[in-house]
Amino acid sequence: MKKIFWLLMLLMTFIMTGCNDSNSKDSVNSNGKIVGVAMPTQLAQRWIQDGDHIKSKLEAKGYTVDLKYAEDNIQTQVNQLREMINSGVSCLVVASIDSTALVEVLEQAKQKNIPVIAYDRLLMDTDSLSYYATFDNKGVGILIGRYIEIALNLKNTDRTFNVEFFAGSPDDNNAHFLNAGVFEVLQPYIDSGKLKVLSGETDFDTICTLRWSRETANARMTKILQTYYRTEKIDAIISPYDGISYGVADALESAGYTVGFDFPIITGQDADLQAIKNIIDGRQSMTIFKDTRQLAEKCVTMVEAVIEGKVPEINDTITYDNHKLIVPSFLCTPVAVDKNNIDSVLIQSGYYTKDEVHN
Ligand code: BGC
């Protein structure tokens, strides 16, 4: 009996010590340093992929990852960052909701010597920032503009076309860069009269879409169609994001446009699976593919650099001025996708399977 009692006691002590150990921060740290990854929202497919890729790539290198989504709530993101800082992360990767809203919390990171990497969206007005991993955001806009230029044969035609413009969220630096690219290509055609904007709405503050919201875009498109296109047809809508394109397409269908008959050209960005299906069905014309695997890879090299004293590859040291410093950046290359290159760009690269795209 006595023997059994002592054996049980020994077992209990073993279990309790084990439990304590696995809960302590030391044991987490011994598994690898913790990297906090703050993502804006799970509403858009791309951020889910970004988060997943960063997490798996960092874990493969032995890091522990604290991945959080803030569902487009700025205060939630601030709180998540504060918690990560207090929990002793070794590095922060941040894709912000509002690029100027994190100055204070990032200052706390700096006080604790926690390096910060801006992911896809630049963090503005802060010097608590080491590197920026992104795509060529103006390049995205140029690709969208060129797509319209070619699709409407603007260089050679004498025709005029009715178009309307949408831009992204005003608090997202990317939205401004993208819009600059679009207008760099298309403004000359507006000036020459080949492109007509019946609403007259072309300045960023009027065409921007807070939080890149599908609903806001739908409401604006509906109003524009009701006000300016009662007798005229619209030929193209320049949209900077697949979610906005969905809102635009819904408004067009409600106004009586029919896919495959008189549906206008609609651009987009992100190569969402739904957008790819819409392109195949003729409900959207193109999108911009930003390979989140590649961006995550670049981001991971930056995390390693700041934690382990390595030097990451940088390919831009002049473009991204956040009002405090010019942030050393790596710009990945965006690719325009329409129905002609879905297979070669998205399926052959393994980004989507044939089944996902065609079913
Ligand atoms: C990203 C885009 C994305 C948009 C909306 C931007 O910051 O660069 O890829 O479409 O946010 O989520």
PDB file of N, CA, C and O in Angstrom, residues 179-226:
ATOM      1  N   ASN A 179      -3.052  54.540 -56.982  1.00  0.00           N
ATOM      2  CA  ASN A 179      -3.833  55.528 -57.729  1.00  0.00           C
ATOM      3  C   ASN A 179      -2.934  56.402 -58.607  1.00  0.00           C
ATOM      4  O   ASN A 179      -3.287  56.738 -59.743  1.00  0.00           O
ATOM      5  N   ALA A 180      -1.754  56.719 -58.083  1.00  0.00           N
ATOM      6  CA  ALA A 180      -0.805  57.518 -58.877  1.00  0.00           C
ATOM      7  C   ALA A 180      -0.415  56.756 -60.149  1.00  0.00           C
ATOM      8  O   ALA A 180      -0.300  57.345 -61.232  1.00  0.00           O
ATOM      9  N   GLY A 181      -0.239  55.444 -60.009  1.00  0.00           N
ATOM     10  CA  GLY A 181       0.116  54.630 -61.178  1.00  0.00           C
ATOM     11  C   GLY A 181      -1.000  54.602 -62.211  1.00  0.00           C
ATOM     12  O   GLY A 181      -0.765  54.755 -63.410  1.00  0.00           O
ATOM     13  N   VAL A 182      -2.231  54.436 -61.736  1.00  0.00           N
ATOM     14  CA  VAL A 182      -3.395  54.402 -62.644  1.00  0.00           C
ATOM     15  C   VAL A 182      -3.464  55.700 -63.447  1.00  0.00           C
ATOM     16  O   VAL A 182      -3.578  55.687 -64.682  1.00  0.00           O
ATOM     17  N   PHE A 183      -3.375  56.833 -62.731  1.00  0.00           N
ATOM     18  CA  PHE A 183      -3.550  58.121 -63.414  1.00  0.00           C
ATOM     19  C   PHE A 183      -2.343  58.503 -64.265  1.00  0.00           C
ATOM     20  O   PHE A 183      -2.479  59.246 -65.237  1.00  0.00           O
ATOM     21  N   GLU A 184      -1.174  57.981 -63.893  1.00  0.00           N
ATOM     22  CA  GLU A 184      -0.006  58.237 -64.759  1.00  0.00           C
ATOM     23  C   GLU A 184      -0.278  57.713 -66.172  1.00  0.00           C
ATOM     24  O   GLU A 184       0.069  58.351 -67.161  1.00  0.00           O
ATOM     25  N   VAL A 185      -0.934  56.569 -66.254  1.00  0.00           N
ATOM     26  CA  VAL A 185      -1.220  55.998 -67.578  1.00  0.00           C
ATOM     27  C   VAL A 185      -2.469  56.624 -68.198  1.00  0.00           C
ATOM     28  O   VAL A 185      -2.495  56.906 -69.402  1.00  0.00           O
ATOM     29  N   LEU A 186      -3.511  56.854 -67.403  1.00  0.00           N
ATOM     30  CA  LEU A 186      -4.813  57.202 -68.002  1.00  0.00           C
ATOM     31  C   LEU A 186      -5.137  58.698 -68.057  1.00  0.00           C
ATOM     32  O   LEU A 186      -5.990  59.108 -68.850  1.00  0.00           O
ATOM     33  N   GLN A 187      -4.452  59.499 -67.234  1.00  0.00           N
ATOM     34  CA  GLN A 187      -4.759  60.946 -67.246  1.00  0.00           C
ATOM     35  C   GLN A 187      -4.633  61.569 -68.645  1.00  0.00           C
ATOM     36  O   GLN A 187      -5.507  62.361 -69.044  1.00  0.00           O
ATOM     37  N   PRO A 188      -3.592  61.212 -69.419  1.00  0.00           N
ATOM     38  CA  PRO A 188      -3.488  61.814 -70.762  1.00  0.00           C
ATOM     39  C   PRO A 188      -4.729  61.542 -71.627  1.00  0.00           C
ATOM     40  O   PRO A 188      -5.122  62.400 -72.435  1.00  0.00           O
ATOM     41  N   TYR A 189      -5.349  60.382 -71.440  1.00  0.00           N
ATOM     42  CA  TYR A 189      -6.542  60.058 -72.231  1.00  0.00           C
ATOM     43  C   TYR A 189      -7.779  60.809 -71.723  1.00  0.00           C
ATOM     44  O   TYR A 189      -8.706  61.060 -72.486  1.00  0.00           O
ATOM     45  N   ILE A 190      -7.761  61.153 -70.428  1.00  0.00           N
ATOM     46  CA  ILE A 190      -8.853  61.994 -69.904  1.00  0.00           C
ATOM     47  C   ILE A 190      -8.662  63.401 -70.478  1.00  0.00           C
ATOM     48  O   ILE A 190      -9.601  64.027 -70.985  1.00  0.00           O
ATOM     49  N   ASP A 191      -7.407  63.849 -70.464  1.00  0.00           N
ATOM     50  CA  ASP A 191      -7.107  65.199 -70.972  1.00  0.00           C
ATOM     51  C   ASP A 191      -7.464  65.327 -72.451  1.00  0.00           C
ATOM     52  O   ASP A 191      -7.960  66.362 -72.897  1.00  0.00           O
ATOM     53  N   SER A 192      -7.193  64.263 -73.209  1.00  0.00           N
ATOM     54  CA  SER A 192      -7.460  64.360 -74.655  1.00  0.00           C
ATOM     55  C   SER A 192      -8.936  64.116 -74.979  1.00  0.00           C
ATOM     56  O   SER A 192      -9.357  64.256 -76.117  1.00  0.00           O
ATOM     57  N   GLY A 193      -9.709  63.702 -73.977  1.00  0.00           N
ATOM     58  CA  GLY A 193     -11.148  63.501 -74.200  1.00  0.00           C
ATOM     59  C   GLY A 193     -11.523  62.088 -74.632  1.00  0.00           C
ATOM     60  O   GLY A 193     -12.699  61.791 -74.810  1.00  0.00           O
ATOM     61  N   LYS A 194     -10.511  61.194 -74.785  1.00  0.00           N
ATOM     62  CA  LYS A 194     -10.861  59.816 -75.177  1.00  0.00           C
ATOM     63  C   LYS A 194     -11.560  59.093 -74.030  1.00  0.00           C
ATOM     64  O   LYS A 194     -12.393  58.230 -74.250  1.00  0.00           O
ATOM     65  N   LEU A 195     -11.168  59.419 -72.815  1.00  0.00           N
ATOM     66  CA  LEU A 195     -11.860  58.855 -71.649  1.00  0.00           C
ATOM     67  C   LEU A 195     -12.733  59.945 -71.039  1.00  0.00           C
ATOM     68  O   LEU A 195     -12.236  61.037 -70.716  1.00  0.00           O
ATOM     69  N   LYS A 196     -13.996  59.642 -70.886  1.00  0.00           N
ATOM     70  CA  LYS A 196     -14.915  60.608 -70.256  1.00  0.00           C
ATOM     71  C   LYS A 196     -15.352  60.059 -68.909  1.00  0.00           C
ATOM     72  O   LYS A 196     -15.701  58.883 -68.794  1.00  0.00           O
ATOM     73  N   VAL A 197     -15.307  60.924 -67.900  1.00  0.00           N
ATOM     74  CA  VAL A 197     -15.759  60.528 -66.566  1.00  0.00           C
ATOM     75  C   VAL A 197     -17.015  61.352 -66.295  1.00  0.00           C
ATOM     76  O   VAL A 197     -16.933  62.508 -65.878  1.00  0.00           O
ATOM     77  N   LEU A 198     -18.175  60.786 -66.576  1.00  0.00           N
ATOM     78  CA  LEU A 198     -19.406  61.583 -66.529  1.00  0.00           C
ATOM     79  C   LEU A 198     -19.699  62.136 -65.143  1.00  0.00           C
ATOM     80  O   LEU A 198     -20.274  63.205 -64.999  1.00  0.00           O
ATOM     81  N   SER A 199     -19.265  61.416 -64.096  1.00  0.00           N
ATOM     82  CA  SER A 199     -19.478  61.929 -62.738  1.00  0.00           C
ATOM     83  C   SER A 199     -18.563  63.105 -62.438  1.00  0.00           C
ATOM     84  O   SER A 199     -18.792  63.852 -61.491  1.00  0.00           O
ATOM     85  N   GLY A 200     -17.482  63.209 -63.202  1.00  0.00           N
ATOM     86  CA  GLY A 200     -16.478  64.251 -62.943  1.00  0.00           C
ATOM     87  C   GLY A 200     -15.605  63.906 -61.747  1.00  0.00           C
ATOM     88  O   GLY A 200     -14.761  64.700 -61.332  1.00  0.00           O
ATOM     89  N   GLU A 201     -15.779  62.713 -61.167  1.00  0.00           N
ATOM     90  CA  GLU A 201     -15.061  62.371 -59.933  1.00  0.00           C
ATOM     91  C   GLU A 201     -13.744  61.666 -60.261  1.00  0.00           C
ATOM     92  O   GLU A 201     -13.732  60.484 -60.621  1.00  0.00           O
ATOM     93  N   THR A 202     -12.669  62.422 -60.130  1.00  0.00           N
ATOM     94  CA  THR A 202     -11.356  61.826 -60.408  1.00  0.00           C
ATOM     95  C   THR A 202     -10.341  62.103 -59.290  1.00  0.00           C
ATOM     96  O   THR A 202      -9.305  61.452 -59.249  1.00  0.00           O
ATOM     97  N   ASP A 203     -10.631  63.054 -58.402  1.00  0.00           N
ATOM     98  CA  ASP A 203      -9.617  63.332 -57.380  1.00  0.00           C
ATOM     99  C   ASP A 203      -9.692  62.279 -56.267  1.00  0.00           C
ATOM    100  O   ASP A 203     -10.771  61.748 -55.961  1.00  0.00           O
ATOM    101  N   PHE A 204      -8.537  61.986 -55.700  1.00  0.00           N
ATOM    102  CA  PHE A 204      -8.426  60.858 -54.755  1.00  0.00           C
ATOM    103  C   PHE A 204      -9.460  60.932 -53.636  1.00  0.00           C
ATOM    104  O   PHE A 204     -10.085  59.926 -53.290  1.00  0.00           O
ATOM    105  N   ASP A 205      -9.638  62.139 -53.078  1.00  0.00           N
ATOM    106  CA  ASP A 205     -10.535  62.256 -51.919  1.00  0.00           C
ATOM    107  C   ASP A 205     -11.978  61.891 -52.252  1.00  0.00           C
ATOM    108  O   ASP A 205     -12.744  61.508 -51.368  1.00  0.00           O
ATOM    109  N   THR A 206     -12.344  62.036 -53.501  1.00  0.00           N
ATOM    110  CA  THR A 206     -13.728  61.711 -53.900  1.00  0.00           C
ATOM    111  C   THR A 206     -13.872  60.248 -54.286  1.00  0.00           C
ATOM    112  O   THR A 206     -14.907  59.635 -54.048  1.00  0.00           O
ATOM    113  N   ILE A 207     -12.830  59.684 -54.886  1.00  0.00           N
ATOM    114  CA  ILE A 207     -12.975  58.309 -55.399  1.00  0.00           C
ATOM    115  C   ILE A 207     -12.474  57.246 -54.416  1.00  0.00           C
ATOM    116  O   ILE A 207     -12.618  56.056 -54.678  1.00  0.00           O
ATOM    117  N   CYS A 208     -11.900  57.688 -53.276  1.00  0.00           N
ATOM    118  CA  CYS A 208     -11.348  56.697 -52.343  1.00  0.00           C
ATOM    119  C   CYS A 208     -12.462  55.932 -51.627  1.00  0.00           C
ATOM    120  O   CYS A 208     -13.612  56.378 -51.575  1.00  0.00           O
ATOM    121  N   THR A 209     -12.108  54.769 -51.087  1.00  0.00           N
ATOM    122  CA  THR A 209     -13.092  53.869 -50.480  1.00  0.00           C
ATOM    123  C   THR A 209     -12.556  53.434 -49.120  1.00  0.00           C
ATOM    124  O   THR A 209     -11.646  52.594 -49.041  1.00  0.00           O
ATOM    125  N   LEU A 210     -13.095  54.038 -48.057  1.00  0.00           N
ATOM    126  CA  LEU A 210     -12.585  53.730 -46.719  1.00  0.00           C
ATOM    127  C   LEU A 210     -12.638  52.225 -46.452  1.00  0.00           C
ATOM    128  O   LEU A 210     -13.651  51.577 -46.738  1.00  0.00           O
ATOM    129  N   ARG A 211     -11.517  51.678 -45.904  1.00  0.00           N
ATOM    130  CA  ARG A 211     -11.363  50.247 -45.573  1.00  0.00           C
ATOM    131  C   ARG A 211     -11.527  49.348 -46.790  1.00  0.00           C
ATOM    132  O   ARG A 211     -11.868  48.181 -46.667  1.00  0.00           O
ATOM    133  N   TRP A 212     -11.416  49.904 -47.980  1.00  0.00           N
ATOM    134  CA  TRP A 212     -11.525  49.137 -49.227  1.00  0.00           C
ATOM    135  C   TRP A 212     -12.876  48.387 -49.249  1.00  0.00           C
ATOM    136  O   TRP A 212     -12.970  47.254 -49.722  1.00  0.00           O
ATOM    137  N   SER A 213     -13.933  49.025 -48.740  1.00  0.00           N
ATOM    138  CA  SER A 213     -15.194  48.317 -48.483  1.00  0.00           C
ATOM    139  C   SER A 213     -16.034  48.057 -49.734  1.00  0.00           C
ATOM    140  O   SER A 213     -16.329  48.969 -50.518  1.00  0.00           O
ATOM    141  N   ARG A 214     -16.427  46.808 -49.885  1.00  0.00           N
ATOM    142  CA  ARG A 214     -17.303  46.387 -50.980  1.00  0.00           C
ATOM    143  C   ARG A 214     -18.631  47.151 -50.931  1.00  0.00           C
ATOM    144  O   ARG A 214     -19.143  47.614 -51.952  1.00  0.00           O
ATOM    145  N   GLU A 215     -19.178  47.312 -49.713  1.00  0.00           N
ATOM    146  CA  GLU A 215     -20.482  47.957 -49.554  1.00  0.00           C
ATOM    147  C   GLU A 215     -20.410  49.437 -49.929  1.00  0.00           C
ATOM    148  O   GLU A 215     -21.291  49.961 -50.612  1.00  0.00           O
ATOM    149  N   THR A 216     -19.338  50.093 -49.485  1.00  0.00           N
ATOM    150  CA  THR A 216     -19.172  51.521 -49.812  1.00  0.00           C
ATOM    151  C   THR A 216     -19.040  51.696 -51.324  1.00  0.00           C
ATOM    152  O   THR A 216     -19.624  52.609 -51.910  1.00  0.00           O
ATOM    153  N   ALA A 217     -18.287  50.798 -51.945  1.00  0.00           N
ATOM    154  CA  ALA A 217     -18.100  50.880 -53.402  1.00  0.00           C
ATOM    155  C   ALA A 217     -19.425  50.633 -54.114  1.00  0.00           C
ATOM    156  O   ALA A 217     -19.768  51.326 -55.083  1.00  0.00           O
ATOM    157  N   ASN A 218     -20.184  49.676 -53.597  1.00  0.00           N
ATOM    158  CA  ASN A 218     -21.480  49.366 -54.200  1.00  0.00           C
ATOM    159  C   ASN A 218     -22.399  50.587 -54.136  1.00  0.00           C
ATOM    160  O   ASN A 218     -23.062  50.940 -55.122  1.00  0.00           O
ATOM    161  N   ALA A 219     -22.413  51.246 -52.977  1.00  0.00           N
ATOM    162  CA  ALA A 219     -23.285  52.413 -52.810  1.00  0.00           C
ATOM    163  C   ALA A 219     -22.865  53.540 -53.757  1.00  0.00           C
ATOM    164  O   ALA A 219     -23.711  54.176 -54.400  1.00  0.00           O
ATOM    165  N   ARG A 220     -21.554  53.761 -53.872  1.00  0.00           N
ATOM    166  CA  ARG A 220     -21.096  54.859 -54.735  1.00  0.00           C
ATOM    167  C   ARG A 220     -21.392  54.540 -56.200  1.00  0.00           C
ATOM    168  O   ARG A 220     -21.861  55.397 -56.952  1.00  0.00           O
ATOM    169  N   MET A 221     -21.136  53.296 -56.608  1.00  0.00           N
ATOM    170  CA  MET A 221     -21.388  52.918 -58.007  1.00  0.00           C
ATOM    171  C   MET A 221     -22.870  53.047 -58.331  1.00  0.00           C
ATOM    172  O   MET A 221     -23.249  53.571 -59.388  1.00  0.00           O
ATOM    173  N   THR A 222     -23.719  52.602 -57.387  1.00  0.00           N
ATOM    174  CA  THR A 222     -25.172  52.676 -57.595  1.00  0.00           C
ATOM    175  C   THR A 222     -25.595  54.128 -57.818  1.00  0.00           C
ATOM    176  O   THR A 222     -26.347  54.445 -58.757  1.00  0.00           O
ATOM    177  N   LYS A 223     -25.060  54.999 -56.977  1.00  0.00           N
ATOM    178  CA  LYS A 223     -25.431  56.422 -57.070  1.00  0.00           C
ATOM    179  C   LYS A 223     -24.959  57.015 -58.400  1.00  0.00           C
ATOM    180  O   LYS A 223     -25.698  57.744 -59.072  1.00  0.00           O
ATOM    181  N   ILE A 224     -23.733  56.670 -58.767  1.00  0.00           N
ATOM    182  CA  ILE A 224     -23.186  57.203 -60.030  1.00  0.00           C
ATOM    183  C   ILE A 224     -24.036  56.724 -61.209  1.00  0.00           C
ATOM    184  O   ILE A 224     -24.380  57.511 -62.099  1.00  0.00           O
ATOM    185  N   LEU A 225     -24.406  55.447 -61.207  1.00  0.00           N
ATOM    186  CA  LEU A 225     -25.197  54.914 -62.331  1.00  0.00           C
ATOM    187  C   LEU A 225     -26.561  55.607 -62.396  1.00  0.00           C
ATOM    188  O   LEU A 225     -27.038  55.962 -63.479  1.00  0.00           O
ATOM    189  N   GLN A 226     -27.155  55.810 -61.218  1.00  0.00           N
ATOM    190  CA  GLN A 226     -28.479  56.441 -61.199  1.00  0.00           C
ATOM    191  C   GLN A 226     -28.413  57.907 -61.619  1.00  0.00           C
ATOM    192  O   GLN A 226     -29.321  58.429 -62.246  1.00  0.00           O
TER     193      GLN A 226
END
